[in-house]
Coordinates of C-alpha atoms in Angstrom, one line a residue:
M13 CA 71.4 -17.9 79.4
T14 CA 68.8 -20.6 79.2
A15 CA 68.0 -20.3 82.9
T16 CA 67.6 -16.5 82.5
N17 CA 65.2 -16.8 79.7
A18 CA 63.2 -19.5 81.5
S19 CA 62.9 -17.4 84.6
A20 CA 61.8 -14.2 82.7
P21 CA 58.1 -13.4 83.4
A22 CA 55.8 -14.0 80.5
L23 CA 54.1 -11.0 79.0
P24 CA 50.4 -10.7 79.6
G25 CA 48.4 -11.5 76.5
I26 CA 46.4 -8.9 74.6
W27 CA 43.2 -10.4 76.0
S28 CA 44.6 -10.6 79.6
A29 CA 43.1 -8.6 82.4
R30 CA 45.7 -5.9 81.9
H31 CA 44.9 -5.3 78.2
R32 CA 41.4 -6.7 77.7
A33 CA 39.5 -3.5 77.9
L34 CA 41.7 -1.6 75.5
T35 CA 41.9 -4.4 73.0
L36 CA 38.1 -4.7 73.1
G37 CA 37.7 -1.0 72.6
I38 CA 40.1 -1.0 69.6
V39 CA 38.3 -4.0 68.1
T40 CA 34.9 -2.2 68.6
L41 CA 36.1 0.9 66.9
I42 CA 37.6 -1.0 63.9
G43 CA 34.4 -3.1 63.7
T44 CA 32.3 0.0 63.3
A45 CA 34.5 1.4 60.5
A46 CA 34.5 -2.0 58.9
F47 CA 30.7 -2.2 58.9
E48 CA 30.6 1.3 57.2
A49 CA 33.1 0.3 54.6
V50 CA 31.4 -3.0 53.7
A51 CA 27.9 -1.5 53.7
V52 CA 28.8 1.5 51.6
G53 CA 30.8 -0.6 49.1
T54 CA 27.7 -2.9 48.7
A55 CA 25.2 0.0 48.3
M56 CA 27.2 2.3 46.0
P57 CA 25.8 0.9 42.7
V58 CA 22.3 1.7 44.0
V59 CA 23.4 5.1 45.2
A60 CA 24.9 6.0 41.8
A61 CA 21.7 4.9 40.0
A62 CA 19.5 6.9 42.4
L63 CA 21.5 10.1 42.2
G64 CA 22.4 9.8 38.6
G65 CA 26.1 10.3 39.2
L66 CA 27.8 7.2 37.7
H67 CA 30.5 9.5 36.2
L68 CA 31.4 10.4 39.8
Y69 CA 31.4 6.7 41.0
A70 CA 35.2 6.4 41.4
L71 CA 35.4 9.9 43.0
A72 CA 33.0 8.8 45.8
F73 CA 35.7 6.3 46.8
A74 CA 38.7 8.5 46.0
A75 CA 37.4 11.6 47.9
P76 CA 37.7 10.0 51.3
L77 CA 41.2 8.6 50.3
A78 CA 42.4 12.1 49.3
A79 CA 41.0 13.8 52.5
N80 CA 42.4 10.9 54.5
I81 CA 45.9 12.4 53.7
V82 CA 45.1 15.5 55.7
G83 CA 43.6 13.5 58.5
V84 CA 46.5 11.2 59.0
V85 CA 49.0 14.1 59.0
A86 CA 46.9 16.0 61.5
G87 CA 46.4 12.9 63.6
G88 CA 50.1 12.0 63.6
L89 CA 51.1 15.5 64.7
A90 CA 48.5 15.6 67.4
G91 CA 49.3 12.1 68.6
D92 CA 53.0 12.8 68.9
A93 CA 52.5 16.2 70.6
A94 CA 49.6 15.6 72.9
G95 CA 48.8 11.9 73.0
P96 CA 46.3 9.9 71.0
R97 CA 43.1 10.7 72.8
R98 CA 42.4 14.1 71.3
P99 CA 42.8 13.1 67.6
L100 CA 40.8 10.0 68.2
A101 CA 37.9 12.0 69.6
L102 CA 38.0 14.6 66.9
G103 CA 38.4 11.9 64.2
L104 CA 35.3 10.1 65.4
A105 CA 33.3 13.4 65.4
L106 CA 34.3 14.2 61.8
F107 CA 33.6 10.6 60.7
V108 CA 30.1 10.8 62.1
A109 CA 29.5 14.3 60.5
G110 CA 30.6 12.9 57.1
L111 CA 28.1 10.0 57.4
L112 CA 25.3 12.5 58.1
V113 CA 26.2 14.6 55.1
A114 CA 26.4 11.6 52.8
G115 CA 23.2 10.2 54.1
L116 CA 21.3 13.4 53.4
A117 CA 23.1 14.2 50.1
P118 CA 20.8 15.5 47.2
S119 CA 23.5 14.7 44.6
M120 CA 26.5 12.5 43.9
A121 CA 28.8 15.6 44.3
V122 CA 27.5 16.3 47.8
L123 CA 27.8 12.6 48.7
A124 CA 31.4 12.7 47.6
A125 CA 31.9 15.7 49.9
G126 CA 30.4 13.8 52.8
R127 CA 32.7 10.9 52.0
A128 CA 35.6 13.3 52.0
L129 CA 34.7 14.4 55.5
Q130 CA 34.5 10.7 56.6
G131 CA 38.0 10.3 55.2
L132 CA 39.3 13.3 57.1
G133 CA 38.0 11.9 60.4
G134 CA 38.9 8.3 59.6
G135 CA 42.5 9.3 58.9
M136 CA 42.8 11.0 62.3
L137 CA 41.4 8.1 64.3
I138 CA 43.3 5.3 62.6
V139 CA 46.7 7.0 63.2
A140 CA 45.6 7.5 66.8
V141 CA 44.9 3.7 67.1
Y142 CA 48.3 2.9 65.7
V143 CA 49.9 5.2 68.3
V144 CA 48.0 3.5 71.0
V145 CA 49.2 0.1 69.8
G146 CA 52.8 1.3 69.6
R147 CA 52.8 2.8 73.1
T148 CA 50.8 0.1 74.9
F149 CA 51.8 -3.2 73.5
D150 CA 55.2 -5.0 73.4
P151 CA 56.6 -5.5 69.9
S152 CA 56.0 -9.3 70.2
Q153 CA 52.3 -8.6 70.9
R154 CA 51.7 -6.2 68.0
P155 CA 51.2 -8.8 65.3
R156 CA 48.4 -10.3 67.4
V157 CA 46.8 -6.9 68.0
F158 CA 46.7 -6.2 64.3
A159 CA 45.3 -9.7 63.7
A160 CA 42.5 -8.8 66.2
M161 CA 41.9 -5.6 64.3
A162 CA 41.5 -7.6 61.1
A163 CA 39.2 -10.1 62.9
A164 CA 36.9 -7.2 63.7
W165 CA 36.0 -7.2 60.0
V166 CA 34.5 -10.8 60.2
L167 CA 31.0 -10.0 61.6
P168 CA 30.6 -6.8 59.5
A169 CA 31.7 -8.8 56.4
M170 CA 29.2 -11.5 57.1
V171 CA 26.1 -9.4 57.8
G172 CA 27.1 -6.1 56.2
P173 CA 26.4 -6.9 52.6
A174 CA 23.1 -8.6 53.2
V175 CA 21.9 -5.8 55.5
S176 CA 23.2 -3.0 53.3
G177 CA 21.8 -4.5 50.1
L178 CA 18.4 -5.1 51.6
V179 CA 18.2 -1.7 53.2
A180 CA 19.3 0.0 50.0
E181 CA 16.8 -1.9 47.8
Q182 CA 13.8 -2.2 50.2
L183 CA 14.0 1.0 52.3
S184 CA 16.5 3.6 51.2
W185 CA 20.2 3.7 50.5
R186 CA 20.3 6.7 52.8
W187 CA 20.0 4.5 55.9
V188 CA 23.2 2.8 54.9
F189 CA 24.9 6.0 56.0
L190 CA 22.5 7.3 58.6
G191 CA 22.4 4.0 60.5
V192 CA 26.1 3.9 61.3
P193 CA 26.5 7.0 63.6
P194 CA 24.9 5.3 66.6
L195 CA 27.5 2.5 66.2
A196 CA 30.3 5.0 66.1
V197 CA 29.1 6.7 69.2
A198 CA 29.0 3.4 71.0
A199 CA 32.5 2.6 69.9
A200 CA 33.7 6.0 71.2
V201 CA 32.2 5.3 74.6
A202 CA 34.0 2.0 74.7
V203 CA 37.4 3.1 73.6
L204 CA 38.1 6.8 74.6
P205 CA 38.2 6.3 78.4
R206 CA 40.9 3.7 77.9
V207 CA 43.2 5.6 75.6
P208 CA 46.3 7.1 77.1
A209 CA 46.2 10.9 76.9
A210 CA 49.8 11.8 77.8
P211 CA 52.4 12.3 75.0
V212 CA 55.7 10.5 75.0
A213 CA 58.6 12.8 76.1
A214 CA 59.9 14.6 73.0
L215 CA 63.1 13.3 71.5
P216 CA 66.0 15.8 71.3
V217 CA 66.2 17.8 68.1
V218 CA 68.8 16.4 65.8
A219 CA 70.5 18.2 62.9
G220 CA 69.7 16.9 59.4
P221 CA 66.6 15.6 57.8
V222 CA 66.6 12.0 59.1
V223 CA 68.2 10.0 61.9
A224 CA 69.1 6.3 61.3
G225 CA 66.4 4.2 62.8
Q226 CA 66.7 0.7 64.2
A227 CA 66.1 -2.3 61.9
G228 CA 67.6 -0.3 59.0
G229 CA 64.9 2.3 58.7
A230 CA 65.3 6.0 58.1
V231 CA 63.1 7.9 60.5
P232 CA 62.1 11.5 60.1
V233 CA 62.6 13.7 63.1
R234 CA 60.7 16.7 64.4
G235 CA 62.2 19.4 62.4
S236 CA 59.3 20.8 60.4
G237 CA 56.4 22.6 62.1
A238 CA 52.8 21.4 62.1
V239 CA 51.4 24.2 59.9
P240 CA 53.8 23.5 57.0
R241 CA 53.1 19.8 57.2
L242 CA 49.4 20.4 57.2
G243 CA 49.8 22.7 54.2
W244 CA 51.7 20.1 52.2
A245 CA 49.1 17.5 53.2
A246 CA 46.3 19.7 51.9
A247 CA 48.3 20.3 48.7
L248 CA 48.8 16.5 48.2
A249 CA 45.0 15.9 48.8
V250 CA 44.1 18.6 46.2
G251 CA 46.5 17.1 43.7
A252 CA 45.1 13.6 44.3
A253 CA 41.5 14.8 43.9
A254 CA 42.4 16.8 40.8
L255 CA 43.6 13.6 39.1
H256 CA 40.0 12.3 39.2
L257 CA 38.6 15.6 37.8
A258 CA 41.1 15.4 35.0
G259 CA 39.9 11.9 34.1
E260 CA 36.3 13.0 34.1
R261 CA 36.9 16.0 31.8
G262 CA 39.1 14.3 29.3
G263 CA 40.4 16.0 26.2
A264 CA 43.1 18.7 26.2
Q265 CA 41.7 20.3 29.3
G266 CA 41.8 17.0 31.2
V267 CA 45.4 16.5 30.1
L268 CA 46.5 19.9 31.4
L269 CA 44.7 19.3 34.7
A270 CA 46.4 15.9 35.1
V271 CA 49.8 17.4 34.5
A272 CA 49.2 20.1 37.1
A273 CA 47.9 17.5 39.6
L274 CA 50.8 15.2 39.1
A275 CA 53.2 18.2 39.6
L276 CA 51.5 19.1 42.8
V277 CA 51.7 15.5 44.0
A278 CA 55.4 15.2 43.1
V279 CA 56.2 18.4 45.0
S280 CA 54.2 17.8 48.2
A281 CA 54.5 14.0 48.7
P282 CA 58.2 14.0 49.5
R283 CA 57.6 16.6 52.3
L284 CA 55.3 14.1 54.1
L285 CA 57.1 10.8 53.6
P286 CA 60.4 9.5 55.1
A287 CA 63.5 10.6 53.3
G288 CA 64.3 8.2 50.5
T289 CA 60.8 6.9 50.0
L290 CA 60.6 7.9 46.3
L291 CA 64.0 6.3 45.8
L292 CA 62.9 3.0 47.5
R293 CA 65.6 3.2 50.1
R294 CA 65.8 0.0 52.1
G295 CA 64.0 -0.2 55.5
L296 CA 61.3 2.2 56.5
P297 CA 61.0 4.1 53.2
S298 CA 60.5 0.9 51.2
V299 CA 58.0 -0.4 53.8
V300 CA 55.9 2.8 53.3
V301 CA 55.8 2.3 49.6
L302 CA 55.0 -1.4 49.9
R303 CA 52.1 -0.6 52.2
G304 CA 50.6 1.7 49.5
L305 CA 51.0 -1.0 46.9
V306 CA 49.2 -3.5 49.1
F307 CA 46.3 -1.2 49.6
A308 CA 46.2 0.1 46.1
G309 CA 46.0 -3.4 44.6
F310 CA 43.1 -4.4 46.9
T311 CA 41.2 -1.1 46.6
A312 CA 41.5 -0.8 42.8
A313 CA 39.8 -4.2 42.4
E314 CA 37.3 -4.0 45.3
V315 CA 35.8 -0.8 44.2
F316 CA 34.7 -2.1 40.8
L317 CA 33.9 -5.7 41.6
P318 CA 30.4 -5.1 43.0
L319 CA 29.6 -2.7 40.1
L320 CA 30.8 -5.4 37.7
L321 CA 28.6 -8.0 39.2
V322 CA 25.6 -5.7 39.1
Q323 CA 26.1 -4.2 35.6
Q324 CA 27.6 -7.2 33.8
R325 CA 26.3 -10.2 35.6
H326 CA 23.0 -8.6 36.6
L327 CA 23.1 -9.6 40.3
S328 CA 21.4 -7.7 43.0
A329 CA 23.4 -5.4 45.2
A330 CA 23.0 -7.7 48.2
V331 CA 24.3 -10.8 46.3
A332 CA 27.1 -8.8 44.7
G333 CA 28.1 -7.7 48.2
L334 CA 28.8 -11.3 49.2
V335 CA 32.0 -11.1 47.3
L336 CA 33.1 -8.3 49.6
T337 CA 32.3 -10.6 52.5
A338 CA 34.7 -13.2 51.0
G339 CA 37.5 -10.7 50.7
A340 CA 37.0 -9.4 54.3
L341 CA 37.0 -13.0 55.6
G342 CA 40.1 -13.8 53.7
W343 CA 41.8 -10.7 55.0
S344 CA 41.0 -11.7 58.6
A345 CA 42.3 -15.2 58.0
G346 CA 45.5 -14.0 56.5
S347 CA 46.0 -11.5 59.3
W348 CA 45.4 -14.2 61.9
W349 CA 48.0 -16.4 60.2
Q350 CA 50.7 -13.7 60.1
G351 CA 50.0 -12.9 63.8
R352 CA 51.4 -16.4 64.6
H353 CA 54.7 -15.6 62.8
A354 CA 56.3 -13.1 65.1
G355 CA 60.0 -12.4 64.5
G356 CA 62.2 -13.6 61.7
D357 CA 62.4 -12.1 58.2
R358 CA 59.0 -10.5 57.6
S359 CA 59.9 -9.4 54.1
G360 CA 59.1 -13.0 53.1
L361 CA 55.6 -12.5 54.5
L362 CA 55.2 -9.4 52.4
R363 CA 56.3 -11.2 49.2
L364 CA 53.9 -14.1 49.9
G365 CA 51.0 -11.9 50.7
L366 CA 51.4 -9.7 47.6
G367 CA 51.8 -12.7 45.4
L368 CA 48.6 -14.2 46.7
Q369 CA 46.8 -10.9 46.2
A370 CA 47.9 -10.6 42.6
L371 CA 46.8 -14.2 41.9
G372 CA 43.4 -13.7 43.6
I373 CA 42.6 -10.5 41.8
A374 CA 43.4 -12.2 38.5
V375 CA 41.0 -15.0 39.3
A376 CA 38.3 -12.6 40.5
A377 CA 38.6 -10.7 37.2
T378 CA 37.4 -13.8 35.4
A379 CA 33.9 -12.6 36.4
L380 CA 34.2 -10.6 33.2
L381 CA 33.7 -13.8 31.2
P382 CA 30.1 -14.8 31.1
A383 CA 31.0 -18.5 30.9
V384 CA 32.9 -18.4 34.2
P385 CA 30.6 -19.0 37.2
V386 CA 30.4 -16.2 39.8
P387 CA 31.6 -18.5 42.6
V388 CA 35.0 -18.7 40.8
A389 CA 35.3 -14.9 41.2
L390 CA 34.2 -15.2 44.8
A391 CA 37.0 -17.8 45.4
G392 CA 39.5 -15.5 43.7
W393 CA 38.5 -12.5 45.9
L394 CA 38.8 -14.7 49.0
L395 CA 42.4 -15.5 48.0
A396 CA 43.1 -11.9 47.3
G397 CA 41.8 -11.1 50.8
V398 CA 44.1 -13.7 52.4
G399 CA 47.1 -12.2 50.6
T400 CA 46.2 -8.7 51.7
G401 CA 45.7 -10.0 55.3
V402 CA 49.2 -11.4 55.3
A403 CA 50.9 -8.3 53.8
Y404 CA 49.0 -5.3 55.2
P405 CA 49.5 -5.8 59.0
T406 CA 53.1 -6.9 58.3
T407 CA 53.9 -3.4 57.1
S408 CA 52.3 -2.0 60.3
V409 CA 54.4 -4.2 62.5
L410 CA 57.6 -3.3 60.6
V411 CA 57.0 0.5 60.8
L412 CA 56.4 0.4 64.6
E413 CA 59.5 -1.7 65.0
M414 CA 61.5 0.9 63.1
S415 CA 60.1 4.0 64.9
P416 CA 61.1 5.4 68.2
P417 CA 58.0 6.0 70.5
A418 CA 58.0 9.8 69.9
L419 CA 57.8 9.3 66.1
Q420 CA 55.3 6.5 66.0
G421 CA 52.5 9.0 65.1
R422 CA 54.4 10.6 62.2
N423 CA 55.6 7.3 60.8
S424 CA 52.2 5.7 61.1
S425 CA 50.7 8.7 59.3
A426 CA 53.3 8.0 56.5
L427 CA 51.8 4.5 56.1
Q428 CA 48.3 5.9 55.8
I429 CA 49.5 8.6 53.4
S430 CA 50.9 5.9 51.2
D431 CA 47.7 4.0 51.4
S432 CA 45.6 7.0 50.3
L433 CA 48.0 8.3 47.7
L434 CA 48.7 5.1 45.8
A435 CA 45.1 3.9 46.0
T436 CA 43.9 7.4 44.8
L437 CA 46.3 7.2 41.9
A438 CA 45.1 3.7 41.0
L439 CA 41.4 4.8 41.2
A440 CA 42.2 7.9 39.1
V441 CA 43.4 5.8 36.2
S442 CA 40.7 3.2 36.4
G443 CA 38.0 5.8 37.1
A444 CA 39.0 7.8 34.0
V445 CA 38.7 4.6 31.9
L446 CA 35.3 3.9 33.4
G447 CA 34.1 7.4 32.7
A448 CA 35.3 7.3 29.1
L449 CA 33.9 3.8 28.2
G450 CA 30.9 3.6 30.5
A451 CA 29.8 1.0 33.0
R452 CA 28.5 -1.5 30.4
D453 CA 31.9 -1.8 28.6
P454 CA 33.8 -4.8 29.9
A455 CA 37.1 -3.1 28.9
A456 CA 36.5 -0.5 31.7
Y457 CA 36.6 -3.2 34.3
A458 CA 39.5 -5.0 32.7
A459 CA 41.5 -1.8 33.0
G460 CA 40.8 -1.6 36.8
F461 CA 41.8 -5.1 37.4
A462 CA 45.0 -4.7 35.4
V463 CA 46.0 -1.7 37.5
A464 CA 45.3 -3.7 40.7
V465 CA 47.3 -6.8 39.5
A466 CA 50.2 -4.5 38.4
A467 CA 50.3 -2.9 41.9
A468 CA 50.4 -6.2 43.7
L469 CA 53.1 -7.7 41.4
A470 CA 55.3 -4.6 41.8
G471 CA 55.0 -5.0 45.5
A472 CA 56.0 -8.7 45.4
V473 CA 59.1 -7.8 43.4
L474 CA 60.1 -5.0 45.8
A475 CA 59.3 -6.9 49.0
G476 CA 63.0 -7.7 49.7
R477 CA 63.7 -4.0 50.3
A478 CA 61.7 -4.1 53.5
R479 CA 64.6 -5.7 55.3

């Protein structure tokens, strides 16, 4: 056996001549999206002040997350049926259209609508990228591919906050949105010609809602049509967005709207996620939930951290954005480290990453205390980024391992749905508190950080169910 292993040809690396062009195209695409995310996160306090829509601040972040649900379902269906090239192209077009709407928005409500269009396109293209990774790279190579995708955040994280802050303060915040479409078009030119267009041969139809997947996962099969799934995705997106409207309205009317929204989420979510997800069944269903907890913890803290530093510590948007740089650099470092730990029990990586995320968010929250120097919060957010970088790509690797090729689109879309749904729920709670108390009340930010820490700690406790 030793001689056989020794004589087996080594796989080409992700940067070898065979894979270099595709890997570079994927990194370019992710880097463009990363620059947009970092730049917008830095500029949003200036945008809210200019448009007078602070009460819609959380919605401007939640709208793309809600629309993302529809995008990932559409992208997953299209990727499984016709290959990833078409949803990638359409996703890029919608992403650019959303940037243009947001950049020209006359009000915070229109800006949120543009952000929703961005989320719709972003959902389609990220699922297409996951399908490309699943169908092109060997399982042993995938951790390194996801590490390279995380590394694509490094340059945007380093220059994005400074550029975005200066542009928003010295020129106009509108150019933060309008300056990104040329980068997106360049990314499309780099990646689209290298994306496989053909679908994987369809699996035979099997009776029953699920078929047992490898590595202990329960994998949904192609039983439901595209139209019903898209309908349930739209219902879930509406329910998620309605939660934010309920928080803004408050009172008895807000309570009734929240109950209706939660009912809509409860009915539609199970139709889009692997069977057993809400019951935290071991394997794939639990990995999907854990992915949402990782993203919810990071997002619930990241959205409010720049606003806290501007409103409470009176920093400029450019300086406050440096904290986002620390988080992105930490994410890249954590992802690089997990990429060197292929094989073995990856549930341990999940527990480690989520534990570091919870600790880092708690340290970053000390920025609420005037006596605590801002660099302490920066160090905390760096640590939170490291933890997220360890845990987030680990869930991607696990889902691709548990999915047959013809279902990689659908199961990857389940990951993104969990991202969007749990992060939207977290922002709905913290956004309602912010709207009720106002941006100058420290308790509003404390509530957001508490939600983020709770999500990370819950994930750390449940990580063992990913086996």
